[in-house]
């Protein structure tokens, strides 16, 4: 293991140069019995970064792509809640690093900067008791409009002059306390914090599922983290998986 | 309320089994797409808001959906070879939309092999075969919401 920049405790880092996907590297560590709580696997480049449902995550050098290994004992369902804790921590991190811009959480765990997609997460369990929290932040460059389903932006576009390492170190500083809080107090405080930072609550949205799209108004999160979508006469629908889009009215 | 769209030969048996699945799972909608044929079976308990039905066929459309027939699932849940869902989420039978399924009915799987993924809030959990054997039934369709403890697959 080599250490690049040091991260605030309890985080430690395994810095790699070029990998397929940091999530795959982190999972391999877990399966080999070499995982440690709060170990961060980072890479300068990913050749096979992934998003939801096999989508490509564009990962050039200069952007942040890393995966955090977190020990979870509360079952797989509860582990999904950690994505919300990480989203809250990342919004607070970015708001501090780029004071002029507005950052919001977009369900389930994307981050928007000035209404455009800036960061995303992909969570995968590994070897029974580990959760791999993959985090991608467009620090230097956003994907081209053709490559992105949702309008994208990079931190550099918003006036940030720092590096991916700066973002990672600052994120760990924010995420550590949230992780401890989630372990101690459960999902309720995370849910409240996420809701306070959420994009589009009360606004019209379209949620794309695997085989259909739902139109409605975003209500909020239920106690498990599912998205509540008010469909008027059709009632409130509880969405566990999908992609949220806002009609063009939003900037 | 059912709405059926299909191209190619009309397969009433398939529609019937999808409709049955709809009742069994309490879903509001199932879409089945093989590439050459696409069938969507849906029901709505609330007044029709988004798919107005031509006035010509109100009686059929109004046929009430009977009590969900959960018998088949109860059987499946108590089946010794049933693999049940460890969580609430959405089931995916393939790693990505265009990829082949992890496992098909009739295929032989080994212990630890991934059978499907269940997503909740972007956490993708592989459902692995607890033992080796032959997949005799797959009880969920791609993209279907599943509950905790719901039978997913039967391995014999």
Short mmCIF file of C-alpha atoms in Angstrom, two decimals:
data_model
loop_
_atom_site.label_atom_id
_atom_site.label_comp_id
_atom_site.label_asym_id
_atom_site.label_seq_id
_atom_site.Cartn_x
_atom_site.Cartn_y
_atom_site.Cartn_z
CA UNK A 1 0.00 0.00 0.00
CA UNK A 2 1.22 3.45 -0.79
CA UNK A 3 -0.02 6.59 0.78
CA UNK A 4 -0.53 9.75 -1.18
CA UNK A 5 -1.94 12.63 0.77
CA UNK A 6 -2.93 11.75 4.28
CA UNK A 7 -6.61 11.66 5.07
CA UNK A 8 -8.20 12.72 8.35
CA UNK A 9 -8.61 9.77 10.73
CA UNK A 10 -10.13 7.22 10.73
CA UNK A 11 -9.64 7.22 6.96
CA UNK A 12 -6.63 5.68 5.29
CA UNK A 13 -5.90 5.61 1.63
CA UNK A 14 -4.67 3.18 -0.96
CA UNK A 15 -3.72 5.35 -3.93
CA UNK A 16 -3.53 3.58 -7.27
CA UNK A 17 -2.59 4.99 -10.62
CA UNK A 18 -4.90 3.39 -13.14
CA UNK A 19 -7.56 0.77 -12.51
CA UNK A 20 -10.64 -0.65 -14.17
CA UNK A 21 -12.92 0.49 -11.40
CA UNK A 22 -12.10 1.47 -7.83
CA UNK A 23 -15.25 -0.37 -6.69
CA UNK A 24 -13.89 -3.60 -8.17
CA UNK A 25 -10.52 -3.03 -6.47
CA UNK A 26 -12.20 -2.36 -3.13
CA UNK A 27 -14.40 -5.42 -3.46
CA UNK A 28 -11.38 -7.57 -4.28
CA UNK A 29 -9.71 -6.36 -1.07
CA UNK A 30 -12.80 -7.28 0.93
CA UNK A 31 -13.00 -10.72 -0.64
CA UNK A 32 -9.31 -11.29 0.05
CA UNK A 33 -9.86 -10.44 3.73
CA UNK A 34 -7.79 -7.27 3.41
CA UNK A 35 -10.50 -4.69 3.89
CA UNK A 36 -10.35 -2.21 6.74
CA UNK A 37 -13.07 0.14 7.93
CA UNK A 38 -12.69 3.56 6.30
CA UNK A 39 -10.05 2.42 3.83
CA UNK A 40 -10.29 4.56 0.69
CA UNK A 41 -9.18 3.13 -2.63
CA UNK A 42 -8.48 5.94 -5.07
CA UNK A 43 -7.15 6.01 -8.60
CA UNK A 44 -5.89 8.69 -10.91
CA UNK A 45 -7.74 7.07 -13.77
CA UNK A 46 -10.48 4.52 -14.19
CA UNK A 47 -10.76 2.72 -17.50
CA UNK A 48 -14.07 1.05 -16.66
CA UNK A 49 -15.88 3.36 -14.25
CA UNK A 50 -19.49 2.33 -13.76
CA UNK A 51 -22.80 3.95 -12.92
CA UNK A 52 -26.26 2.47 -12.44
CA UNK A 53 -27.24 -0.54 -14.54
CA UNK A 54 -23.91 -0.92 -16.31
CA UNK A 55 -23.70 2.66 -17.50
CA UNK A 56 -20.26 4.07 -18.10
CA UNK A 57 -18.94 6.66 -15.70
CA UNK A 58 -16.46 8.86 -17.57
CA UNK A 59 -13.37 9.09 -15.37
CA UNK A 60 -10.49 11.16 -16.75
CA UNK A 61 -7.45 12.12 -14.68
CA UNK A 62 -8.12 15.22 -12.61
CA UNK A 63 -11.54 14.06 -11.47
CA UNK A 64 -12.06 12.21 -8.20
CA UNK A 65 -12.88 8.53 -8.40
CA UNK A 66 -12.56 6.53 -5.24
CA UNK A 67 -14.25 3.82 -3.21
CA UNK A 68 -14.66 3.73 0.55
CA UNK A 69 -14.84 0.45 2.41
CA UNK A 70 -17.24 0.65 5.32
CA UNK A 71 -17.96 -2.17 7.76
CA UNK A 72 -21.71 -2.68 8.04
CA UNK A 73 -23.42 -5.02 10.44
CA UNK A 74 -26.97 -3.73 10.19
CA UNK A 75 -27.95 -5.68 7.09
CA UNK A 76 -27.89 -4.79 3.45
CA UNK A 77 -31.08 -2.73 3.49
CA UNK A 78 -29.74 -0.39 6.12
CA UNK A 79 -26.45 -0.04 4.25
CA UNK A 80 -28.24 1.80 1.45
CA UNK A 81 -28.82 4.62 3.93
CA UNK A 82 -25.11 5.34 3.95
CA UNK A 83 -25.37 6.74 0.44
CA UNK A 84 -27.56 9.51 1.83
CA UNK A 85 -25.06 10.23 4.61
CA UNK A 86 -22.30 10.48 2.02
CA UNK A 87 -24.44 12.77 -0.15
CA UNK A 88 -25.02 15.11 2.80
CA UNK A 89 -21.31 15.12 3.62
CA UNK A 90 -20.40 15.83 0.00
CA UNK A 91 -22.86 18.72 -0.33
CA UNK A 92 -21.41 20.29 2.82
CA UNK A 93 -17.86 19.69 1.56
CA UNK A 94 -18.51 21.31 -1.79
CA UNK A 95 -20.46 24.21 -0.29
CA UNK A 96 -17.40 24.98 1.81
CA UNK A 97 -14.89 24.56 -1.05
CA UNK A 98 -16.90 26.62 -3.56
CA UNK A 99 -18.80 29.19 -1.48
CA UNK A 100 -20.46 30.94 -4.43
CA UNK A 101 -22.23 27.91 -5.87
CA UNK A 102 -25.33 26.03 -4.77
CA UNK A 103 -25.06 22.28 -4.22
CA UNK A 104 -28.04 19.98 -3.69
CA UNK A 105 -28.72 16.27 -3.26
CA UNK A 106 -30.63 14.49 -6.01
CA UNK A 107 -32.26 11.18 -5.14
CA UNK A 108 -30.95 8.69 -4.53
CA UNK A 109 -27.37 9.89 -4.22
CA UNK A 110 -26.24 12.22 -6.92
CA UNK A 111 -25.03 15.74 -6.27
CA UNK A 112 -26.03 18.73 -8.36
CA UNK A 113 -23.99 21.92 -8.65
CA UNK A 114 -26.04 24.87 -9.89
CA UNK A 115 -28.71 22.38 -10.97
CA UNK A 116 -26.36 20.21 -13.02
CA UNK A 117 -24.93 16.81 -12.17
CA UNK A 118 -21.54 17.00 -10.54
CA UNK A 119 -21.09 13.78 -8.61
CA UNK A 120 -22.56 10.33 -8.28
CA UNK A 121 -22.24 7.26 -6.10
CA UNK A 122 -22.57 3.56 -6.60
CA UNK A 123 -22.88 1.30 -3.56
CA UNK A 124 -22.14 -2.40 -3.63
CA UNK A 125 -21.86 -4.92 -0.82
CA UNK A 126 -18.79 -7.13 -0.64
CA UNK A 127 -17.91 -10.25 1.30
CA UNK A 128 -20.91 -10.19 3.66
CA UNK A 129 -20.00 -7.40 6.04
CA UNK A 130 -18.56 -4.70 3.79
CA UNK A 131 -20.13 -1.92 1.84
CA UNK A 132 -18.20 -0.40 -1.05
CA UNK A 133 -19.19 3.22 -1.51
CA UNK A 134 -18.01 4.33 -4.92
CA UNK A 135 -17.77 8.08 -5.36
CA UNK A 136 -17.15 10.02 -8.53
CA UNK A 137 -16.81 13.80 -8.52
CA UNK A 138 -16.24 15.81 -11.69
CA UNK A 139 -13.52 18.06 -10.35
CA UNK A 140 -11.69 19.08 -13.52
CA UNK A 141 -13.98 18.04 -16.36
CA UNK A 142 -17.61 17.11 -16.89
CA UNK A 143 -18.61 14.49 -19.45
CA UNK A 144 -19.65 15.80 -22.83
CA UNK A 145 -23.37 16.50 -23.22
CA UNK A 146 -23.70 13.43 -25.48
CA UNK A 147 -22.28 11.16 -22.77
CA UNK A 148 -24.49 12.50 -20.00
CA UNK A 149 -28.20 11.81 -19.61
CA UNK A 150 -28.52 14.70 -17.15
CA UNK A 151 -26.81 18.07 -17.78
CA UNK A 152 -23.39 17.92 -16.14
CA UNK A 153 -20.88 20.37 -14.72
CA UNK A 154 -17.41 20.20 -13.18
CA UNK A 155 -16.13 21.98 -10.07
CA UNK A 156 -13.61 23.80 -12.25
CA UNK A 157 -16.54 25.29 -14.21
CA UNK A 158 -17.84 26.68 -10.93
CA UNK A 159 -14.56 28.38 -10.07
CA UNK A 160 -12.85 25.70 -7.96
CA UNK A 161 -9.06 25.79 -8.33
CA UNK A 162 -8.12 22.80 -6.15
CA UNK A 163 -7.44 19.17 -6.92
CA UNK A 164 -9.27 15.87 -6.57
CA UNK A 165 -7.11 15.10 -3.52
CA UNK A 166 -8.28 18.31 -1.86
CA UNK A 167 -11.89 17.28 -2.41
CA UNK A 168 -11.27 13.77 -1.07
CA UNK A 169 -9.56 14.99 2.10
CA UNK A 170 -12.30 17.54 2.77
CA UNK A 171 -15.01 14.96 2.07
CA UNK A 172 -13.51 12.49 4.55
CA UNK A 173 -13.49 15.23 7.17
CA UNK A 174 -17.23 15.71 6.70
CA UNK A 175 -18.18 12.08 6.16
CA UNK A 176 -16.42 10.72 9.27
CA UNK A 177 -18.79 12.42 11.74
CA UNK A 178 -21.84 11.47 9.62
CA UNK A 179 -20.75 7.85 9.54
CA UNK A 180 -20.40 7.85 13.33
CA UNK A 181 -23.76 9.54 13.71
CA UNK A 182 -25.48 7.05 11.40
CA UNK A 183 -23.98 4.15 13.34
CA UNK A 184 -25.07 5.63 16.64
CA UNK A 185 -28.41 7.31 15.86
CA UNK A 186 -29.61 5.53 12.75
CA UNK A 187 -31.16 6.99 9.64
CA UNK A 188 -33.44 9.70 11.06
CA UNK A 189 -30.85 12.51 11.39
CA UNK A 190 -29.36 11.59 8.01
CA UNK A 191 -32.79 11.72 6.43
CA UNK A 192 -33.53 15.12 7.91
CA UNK A 193 -30.20 16.54 6.75
CA UNK A 194 -30.62 15.07 3.28
CA UNK A 195 -34.12 16.51 2.98
CA UNK A 196 -32.84 19.96 3.93
CA UNK A 197 -30.33 19.74 1.06
CA UNK A 198 -32.53 18.02 -1.51
CA UNK A 199 -33.16 19.27 -5.03
CA UNK A 200 -36.64 19.57 -6.41
CA UNK A 201 -38.83 18.70 -3.42
CA UNK A 202 -42.30 19.94 -4.24
CA UNK A 203 -41.35 20.26 -7.89
CA UNK A 204 -42.49 18.27 -10.91
CA UNK A 205 -40.20 15.40 -11.86
CA UNK A 206 -40.04 12.33 -14.02
CA UNK A 207 -38.63 9.15 -12.53
CA UNK A 208 -37.32 6.68 -15.07
CA UNK A 209 -37.57 3.08 -13.95
CA UNK A 210 -36.23 0.05 -15.76
CA UNK A 211 -39.36 -0.38 -17.90
CA UNK A 212 -41.49 2.72 -17.39
CA UNK A 213 -41.40 6.39 -16.47
CA UNK A 214 -43.42 7.98 -13.70
CA UNK A 215 -44.45 11.62 -13.64
CA UNK A 216 -45.31 13.37 -10.42
CA UNK A 217 -44.20 15.72 -7.69
CA UNK A 218 -41.27 14.88 -5.42
CA UNK A 219 -42.53 14.61 -1.84
CA UNK A 220 -39.44 13.41 0.03
CA UNK A 221 -37.88 10.35 1.58
CA UNK A 222 -39.68 7.67 3.55
CA UNK A 223 -38.17 6.17 6.68
CA UNK A 224 -36.12 3.71 4.61
CA UNK A 225 -34.81 6.20 2.07
CA UNK A 226 -37.28 5.35 -0.70
CA UNK A 227 -38.43 8.30 -2.81
CA UNK A 228 -42.06 9.35 -2.42
CA UNK A 229 -43.58 10.59 -5.65
CA UNK A 230 -47.05 12.17 -5.59
CA UNK A 231 -48.92 11.13 -8.71
CA UNK A 232 -52.12 13.02 -7.96
CA UNK A 233 -55.16 10.83 -8.58
CA UNK A 234 -52.92 7.76 -8.80
CA UNK A 235 -51.68 8.27 -5.27
CA UNK A 236 -48.22 8.50 -3.77
CA UNK A 237 -45.79 6.00 -5.18
CA UNK A 238 -42.81 4.67 -3.26
CA UNK A 239 -39.80 4.36 -5.54
CA UNK A 240 -36.87 2.18 -4.56
CA UNK A 241 -34.78 2.44 -7.69
CA UNK A 242 -34.76 4.78 -10.63
CA UNK A 243 -33.35 7.96 -12.18
CA UNK A 244 -34.89 11.34 -11.44
CA UNK A 245 -35.20 14.01 -14.10
CA UNK A 246 -36.53 17.52 -13.75
CA UNK A 247 -38.44 19.14 -16.58
CA UNK A 248 -36.43 21.93 -18.15
CA UNK A 249 -37.90 24.63 -15.93
CA UNK A 250 -35.03 24.04 -13.50
CA UNK A 251 -31.74 25.74 -14.16
CA UNK B 1 -58.21 -2.56 -15.68
CA UNK B 2 -56.01 -4.12 -18.29
CA UNK B 3 -54.41 -2.66 -21.27
CA UNK B 4 -52.65 -4.74 -23.82
CA UNK B 5 -50.36 -3.66 -26.58
CA UNK B 6 -48.75 -6.22 -28.77
CA UNK B 7 -47.31 -6.62 -32.18
CA UNK B 8 -47.07 -10.00 -33.91
CA UNK B 9 -49.21 -13.04 -33.08
CA UNK B 10 -51.48 -12.61 -30.12
CA UNK B 11 -50.41 -14.90 -27.32
CA UNK B 12 -53.37 -15.05 -24.98
CA UNK B 13 -51.65 -17.58 -22.76
CA UNK B 14 -48.77 -15.21 -22.15
CA UNK B 15 -51.11 -12.33 -21.42
CA UNK B 16 -53.07 -14.53 -19.03
CA UNK B 17 -49.97 -15.57 -17.15
CA UNK B 18 -48.77 -11.96 -16.95
CA UNK B 19 -52.16 -10.88 -15.66
CA UNK B 20 -51.98 -13.65 -13.07
CA UNK B 21 -48.54 -12.51 -12.07
CA UNK B 22 -49.90 -8.99 -11.73
CA UNK B 23 -52.49 -10.23 -9.25
CA UNK B 24 -50.06 -12.42 -7.38
CA UNK B 25 -47.50 -9.70 -6.94
CA UNK B 26 -49.95 -6.84 -6.37
CA UNK B 27 -48.08 -4.85 -8.98
CA UNK B 28 -49.84 -2.17 -10.96
CA UNK B 29 -48.02 -2.84 -14.18
CA UNK B 30 -45.91 -5.45 -15.93
CA UNK B 31 -44.18 -4.95 -19.20
CA UNK B 32 -42.81 -7.92 -21.09
CA UNK B 33 -40.50 -7.35 -24.01
CA UNK B 34 -38.71 -10.00 -26.04
CA UNK B 35 -37.59 -7.68 -28.79
CA UNK B 36 -40.15 -8.96 -31.30
CA UNK B 37 -43.13 -8.73 -29.01
CA UNK B 38 -44.01 -6.24 -26.31
CA UNK B 39 -46.89 -6.69 -23.91
CA UNK B 40 -47.90 -4.37 -21.14
CA UNK B 41 -50.42 -5.46 -18.57
CA UNK B 42 -51.55 -2.79 -16.15
CA UNK B 43 -54.27 -2.06 -13.70
CA UNK B 44 -55.37 1.02 -11.89
CA UNK B 45 -57.44 1.19 -8.79
CA UNK B 46 -57.88 4.94 -9.00
CA UNK B 47 -60.02 6.49 -11.75
CA UNK B 48 -58.31 6.47 -15.11
CA UNK B 49 -56.14 9.51 -15.29
CA UNK B 50 -53.46 8.84 -17.82
CA UNK B 51 -54.84 6.16 -20.15
CA UNK B 52 -58.38 7.07 -21.04
CA UNK B 53 -60.22 4.04 -22.33
CA UNK B 54 -62.47 4.42 -25.35
CA UNK B 55 -66.10 4.41 -24.18
CA UNK B 56 -66.79 1.35 -26.33
CA UNK B 57 -65.34 -1.08 -23.82
CA UNK B 58 -66.22 0.09 -20.32
CA UNK B 59 -67.71 -3.13 -18.96
CA UNK B 60 -64.63 -5.24 -19.57
CA UNK B 61 -62.36 -2.53 -18.31
CA UNK B 62 -64.31 -2.24 -15.09
CA UNK B 63 -64.02 -5.93 -14.23
CA UNK B 64 -62.78 -5.89 -10.67
CA UNK B 65 -59.48 -7.46 -9.87
CA UNK B 66 -60.13 -10.26 -7.43
CA UNK B 67 -58.28 -10.64 -4.17
CA UNK B 68 -54.61 -11.08 -4.89
CA UNK B 69 -53.97 -14.75 -5.47
CA UNK B 70 -50.97 -15.18 -3.24
CA UNK B 71 -51.33 -18.93 -3.00
CA UNK B 72 -48.71 -19.66 -5.59
CA UNK B 73 -46.21 -17.44 -3.82
CA UNK B 74 -46.99 -18.89 -0.43
CA UNK B 75 -46.27 -22.29 -1.90
CA UNK B 76 -43.06 -20.99 -3.36
CA UNK B 77 -42.01 -19.35 -0.09
CA UNK B 78 -42.30 -22.63 1.79
CA UNK B 79 -40.58 -24.57 -0.98
CA UNK B 80 -37.33 -26.03 0.38
CA UNK B 81 -35.46 -24.76 -2.68
CA UNK B 82 -36.76 -21.20 -2.46
CA UNK B 83 -34.27 -18.35 -2.42
CA UNK B 84 -35.92 -15.36 -0.76
CA UNK B 85 -35.16 -11.67 -0.91
CA UNK B 86 -33.00 -10.36 1.96
CA UNK B 87 -34.33 -6.84 1.42
CA UNK B 88 -36.92 -4.56 -0.10
CA UNK B 89 -35.90 -3.36 -3.54
CA UNK B 90 -36.11 -3.82 -7.26
CA UNK B 91 -34.99 -7.08 -8.89
CA UNK B 92 -32.86 -7.21 -12.00
CA UNK B 93 -32.32 -10.50 -13.78
CA UNK B 94 -29.35 -9.28 -15.83
CA UNK B 95 -26.29 -7.19 -14.91
CA UNK B 96 -27.38 -4.46 -17.32
CA UNK B 97 -30.39 -4.00 -19.58
CA UNK B 98 -28.86 -5.47 -22.73
CA UNK B 99 -26.87 -8.27 -21.10
CA UNK B 100 -27.97 -11.92 -20.83
CA UNK B 101 -29.68 -13.03 -17.64
CA UNK B 102 -27.58 -14.20 -14.70
CA UNK B 103 -29.51 -17.47 -14.65
CA UNK B 104 -32.39 -18.86 -16.66
CA UNK B 105 -35.02 -21.46 -15.88
CA UNK B 106 -33.49 -24.84 -16.57
CA UNK B 107 -29.92 -23.71 -16.07
CA UNK B 108 -27.64 -25.29 -13.51
CA UNK B 109 -26.08 -22.98 -10.96
CA UNK B 110 -23.32 -23.54 -8.46
CA UNK B 111 -23.25 -22.40 -4.87
CA UNK B 112 -22.41 -18.71 -4.60
CA UNK B 113 -23.32 -17.94 -8.19
CA UNK B 114 -25.18 -14.67 -8.70
CA UNK B 115 -28.84 -15.22 -9.59
CA UNK B 116 -30.00 -11.61 -9.78
CA UNK B 117 -29.40 -8.14 -8.36
CA UNK B 118 -31.66 -6.26 -6.01
CA UNK B 119 -31.32 -2.50 -5.97
CA UNK B 120 -32.46 -0.20 -3.24
CA UNK B 121 -31.43 3.43 -3.39
CA UNK B 122 -28.60 2.61 -5.77
CA UNK B 123 -27.15 -0.14 -3.61
CA UNK B 124 -26.87 -3.20 -5.81
CA UNK B 125 -27.00 -6.43 -3.85
CA UNK B 126 -26.17 -9.67 -5.62
CA UNK B 127 -28.48 -12.53 -4.70
CA UNK B 128 -26.36 -15.65 -4.68
CA UNK B 129 -27.33 -19.29 -4.91
CA UNK B 130 -27.20 -20.75 -1.37
CA UNK B 131 -26.53 -24.15 -2.94
CA UNK B 132 -25.91 -25.68 -6.31
CA UNK B 133 -28.73 -27.11 -8.37
CA UNK B 134 -31.10 -26.52 -11.23
CA UNK B 135 -33.17 -23.34 -11.48
CA UNK B 136 -36.72 -24.60 -11.84
CA UNK B 137 -38.59 -21.33 -11.39
CA UNK B 138 -37.89 -17.62 -11.46
CA UNK B 139 -40.68 -15.91 -9.57
CA UNK B 140 -40.00 -12.28 -10.39
CA UNK B 141 -39.74 -10.33 -13.62
CA UNK B 142 -37.01 -7.90 -14.52
CA UNK B 143 -37.48 -4.52 -12.85
CA UNK B 144 -40.07 -5.82 -10.38
CA UNK B 145 -40.26 -4.40 -6.85
CA UNK B 146 -39.76 -7.13 -4.25
CA UNK B 147 -40.44 -7.32 -0.54
CA UNK B 148 -38.35 -8.73 2.28
CA UNK B 149 -38.72 -12.51 2.38
CA UNK B 150 -40.37 -12.73 -1.04
CA UNK B 151 -39.40 -15.88 -2.93
CA UNK B 152 -37.27 -15.04 -5.96
CA UNK B 153 -36.00 -18.27 -7.41
CA UNK B 154 -36.42 -21.98 -6.78
CA UNK B 155 -33.35 -24.16 -7.04
CA UNK B 156 -33.81 -27.93 -6.96
#
